Coordinates of N, CA and C and ligand atoms in Angstrom, one line a residue:
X1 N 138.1 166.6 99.9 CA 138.5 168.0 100.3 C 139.5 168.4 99.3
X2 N 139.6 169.7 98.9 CA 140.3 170.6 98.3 C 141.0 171.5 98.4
X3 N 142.0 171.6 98.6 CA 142.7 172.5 99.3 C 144.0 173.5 98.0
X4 N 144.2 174.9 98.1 CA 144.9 175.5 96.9 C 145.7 176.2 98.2
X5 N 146.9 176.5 97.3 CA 147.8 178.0 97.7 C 148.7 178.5 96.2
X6 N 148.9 179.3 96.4 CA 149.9 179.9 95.2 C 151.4 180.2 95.4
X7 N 152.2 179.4 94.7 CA 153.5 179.4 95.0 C 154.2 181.1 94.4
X8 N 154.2 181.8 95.3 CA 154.6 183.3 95.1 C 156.3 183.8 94.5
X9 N 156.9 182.5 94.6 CA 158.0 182.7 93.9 C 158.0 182.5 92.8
X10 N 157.4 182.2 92.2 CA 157.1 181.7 90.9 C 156.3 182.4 90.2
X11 N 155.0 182.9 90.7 CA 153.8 183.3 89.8 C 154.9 184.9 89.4
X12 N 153.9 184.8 88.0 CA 154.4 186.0 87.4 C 153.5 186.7 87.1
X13 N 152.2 186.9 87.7 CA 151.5 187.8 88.0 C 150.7 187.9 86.6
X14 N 150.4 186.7 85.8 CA 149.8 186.7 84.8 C 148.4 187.1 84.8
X15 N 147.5 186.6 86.1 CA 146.1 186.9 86.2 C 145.9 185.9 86.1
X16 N 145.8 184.9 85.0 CA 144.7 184.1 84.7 C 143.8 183.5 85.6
X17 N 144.8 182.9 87.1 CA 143.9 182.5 88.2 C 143.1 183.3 88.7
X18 N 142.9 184.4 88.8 CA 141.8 185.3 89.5 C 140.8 185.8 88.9
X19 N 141.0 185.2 87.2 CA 140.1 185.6 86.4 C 138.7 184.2 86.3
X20 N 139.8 182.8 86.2 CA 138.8 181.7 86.4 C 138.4 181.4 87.7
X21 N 138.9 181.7 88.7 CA 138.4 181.7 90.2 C 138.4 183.0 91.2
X22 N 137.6 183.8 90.4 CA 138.0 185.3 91.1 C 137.2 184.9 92.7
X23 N 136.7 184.1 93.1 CA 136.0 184.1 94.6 C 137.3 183.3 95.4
X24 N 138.5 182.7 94.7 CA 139.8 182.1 95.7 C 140.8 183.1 95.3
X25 N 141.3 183.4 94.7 CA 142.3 184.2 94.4 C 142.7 185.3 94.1
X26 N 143.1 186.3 94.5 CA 143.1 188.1 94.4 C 144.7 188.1 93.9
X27 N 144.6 189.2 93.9 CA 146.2 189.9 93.9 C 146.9 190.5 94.7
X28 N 148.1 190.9 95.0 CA 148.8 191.9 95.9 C 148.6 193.0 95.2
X29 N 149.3 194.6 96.1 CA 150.0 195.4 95.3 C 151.3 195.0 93.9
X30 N 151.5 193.9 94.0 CA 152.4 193.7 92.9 C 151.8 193.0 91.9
X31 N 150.9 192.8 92.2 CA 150.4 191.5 91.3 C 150.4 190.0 91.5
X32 N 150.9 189.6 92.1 CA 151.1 188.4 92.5 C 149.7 188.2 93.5
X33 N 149.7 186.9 93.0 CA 148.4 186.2 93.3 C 148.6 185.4 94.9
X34 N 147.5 185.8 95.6 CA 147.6 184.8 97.0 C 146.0 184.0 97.1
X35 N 145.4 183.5 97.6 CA 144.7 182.6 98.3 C 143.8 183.4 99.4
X36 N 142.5 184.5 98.6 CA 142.0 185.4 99.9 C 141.6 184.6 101.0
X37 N 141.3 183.6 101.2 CA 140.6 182.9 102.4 C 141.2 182.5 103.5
X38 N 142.5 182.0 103.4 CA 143.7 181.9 104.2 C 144.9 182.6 104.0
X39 N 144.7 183.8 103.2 CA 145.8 184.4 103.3 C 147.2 183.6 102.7
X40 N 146.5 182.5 102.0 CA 147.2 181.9 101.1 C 148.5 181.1 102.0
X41 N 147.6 180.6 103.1 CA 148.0 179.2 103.6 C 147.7 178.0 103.5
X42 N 146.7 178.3 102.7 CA 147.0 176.5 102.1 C 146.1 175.8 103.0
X43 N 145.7 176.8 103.8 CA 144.6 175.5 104.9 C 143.3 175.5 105.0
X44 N 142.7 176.4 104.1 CA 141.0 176.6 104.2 C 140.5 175.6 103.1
X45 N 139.6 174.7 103.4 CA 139.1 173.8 102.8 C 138.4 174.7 101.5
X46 N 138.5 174.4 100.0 CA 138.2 175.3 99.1 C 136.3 174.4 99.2
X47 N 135.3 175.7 99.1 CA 134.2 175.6 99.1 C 134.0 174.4 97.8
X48 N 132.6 173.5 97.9 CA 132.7 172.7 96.4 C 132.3 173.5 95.4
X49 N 131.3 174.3 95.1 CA 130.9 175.3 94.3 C 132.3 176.2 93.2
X50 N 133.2 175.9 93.9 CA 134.5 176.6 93.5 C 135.6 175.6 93.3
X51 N 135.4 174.6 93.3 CA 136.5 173.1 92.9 C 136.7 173.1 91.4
X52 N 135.5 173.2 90.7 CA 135.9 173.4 89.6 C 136.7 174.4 88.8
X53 N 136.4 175.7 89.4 CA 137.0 177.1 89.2 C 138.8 176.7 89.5
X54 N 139.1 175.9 90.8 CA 140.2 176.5 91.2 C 141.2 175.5 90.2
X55 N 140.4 174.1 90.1 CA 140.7 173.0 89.3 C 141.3 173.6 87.6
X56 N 140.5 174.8 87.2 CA 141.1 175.5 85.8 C 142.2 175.9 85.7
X57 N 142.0 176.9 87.5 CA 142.9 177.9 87.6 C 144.4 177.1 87.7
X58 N 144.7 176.1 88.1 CA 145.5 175.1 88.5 C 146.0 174.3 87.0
X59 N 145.4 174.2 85.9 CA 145.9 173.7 84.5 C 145.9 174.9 83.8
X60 N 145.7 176.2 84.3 CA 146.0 177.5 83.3 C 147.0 178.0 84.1
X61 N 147.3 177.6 85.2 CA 148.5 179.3 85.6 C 150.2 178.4 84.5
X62 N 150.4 179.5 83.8 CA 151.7 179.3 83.1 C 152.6 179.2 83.6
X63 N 153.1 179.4 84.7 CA 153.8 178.7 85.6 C 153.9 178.1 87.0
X64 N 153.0 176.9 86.5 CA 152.5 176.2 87.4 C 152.8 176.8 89.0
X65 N 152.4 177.9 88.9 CA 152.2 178.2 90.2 C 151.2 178.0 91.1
X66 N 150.1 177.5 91.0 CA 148.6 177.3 91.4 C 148.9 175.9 92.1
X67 N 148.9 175.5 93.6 CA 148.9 174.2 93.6 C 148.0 173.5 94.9
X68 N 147.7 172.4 94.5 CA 146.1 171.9 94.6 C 146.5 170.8 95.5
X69 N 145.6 170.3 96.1 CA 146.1 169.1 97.2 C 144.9 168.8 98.1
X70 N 144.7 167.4 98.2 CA 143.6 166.7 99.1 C 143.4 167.2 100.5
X71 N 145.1 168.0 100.9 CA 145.3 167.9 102.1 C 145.2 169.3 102.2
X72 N 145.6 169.9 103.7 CA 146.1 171.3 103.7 C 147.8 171.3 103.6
X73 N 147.9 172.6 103.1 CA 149.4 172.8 102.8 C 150.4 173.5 104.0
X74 N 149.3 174.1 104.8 CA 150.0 174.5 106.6 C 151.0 175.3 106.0
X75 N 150.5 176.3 105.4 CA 151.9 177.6 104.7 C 152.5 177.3 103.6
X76 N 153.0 175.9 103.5 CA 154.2 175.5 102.3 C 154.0 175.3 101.5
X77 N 154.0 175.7 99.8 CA 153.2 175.5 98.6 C 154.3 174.6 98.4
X78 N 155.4 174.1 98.8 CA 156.1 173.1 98.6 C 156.0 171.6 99.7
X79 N 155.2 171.9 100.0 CA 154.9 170.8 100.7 C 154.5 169.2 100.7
X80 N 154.1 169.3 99.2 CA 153.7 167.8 99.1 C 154.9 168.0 97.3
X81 N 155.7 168.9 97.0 CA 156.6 168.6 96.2 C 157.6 167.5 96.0
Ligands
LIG1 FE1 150.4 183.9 89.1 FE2 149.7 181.7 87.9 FE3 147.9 183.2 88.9 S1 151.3 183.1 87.2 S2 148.7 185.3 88.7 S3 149.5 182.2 90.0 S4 147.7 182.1 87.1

């Protein structure tokens, strides 16, 4: 299992995640990137078809904001920090 959220304090709204995983990841009005399926809780099991996608999005975001985990993250992108 695969599980993503976007750490929102951090991202700087660069895009690149929404561009290699545009079916997990959207933007706000600001630009900052959330997680459309849970609302960027960290708890919706990412589809396999998209593991690979989110797996890019996760070695491209420039400030490692993109963060990935076996588990679910239950809200906290700092959670397995
Ligand atoms: Fe933000 Fe990183 Fe995406 S900076 S827009 S989370 S690639």
């Amino acid at each position: 299992a695969l599980y993503t959220i976007v750490n929102r304090d951090t991202c700087i709204s660069c895009g690149s995640c929404g561009s290699l995983a545009p079916d997990i990841y959207d933007y706000d009005e600001e630009g900052l990137a959330f997680v459309m399926e849970d609302d960027n809780r960290g708890t919706a099991q990412v589809d396999e078809e998209f593991e690979e996608d989110v797996q890019d999005a996760f070695e491209e975001c420039p400030s490692g904001s993109i963060r990935i985990s076996e588990e679910s993250f239950e809200g906290d992108p700092d959670k397995f920090e």
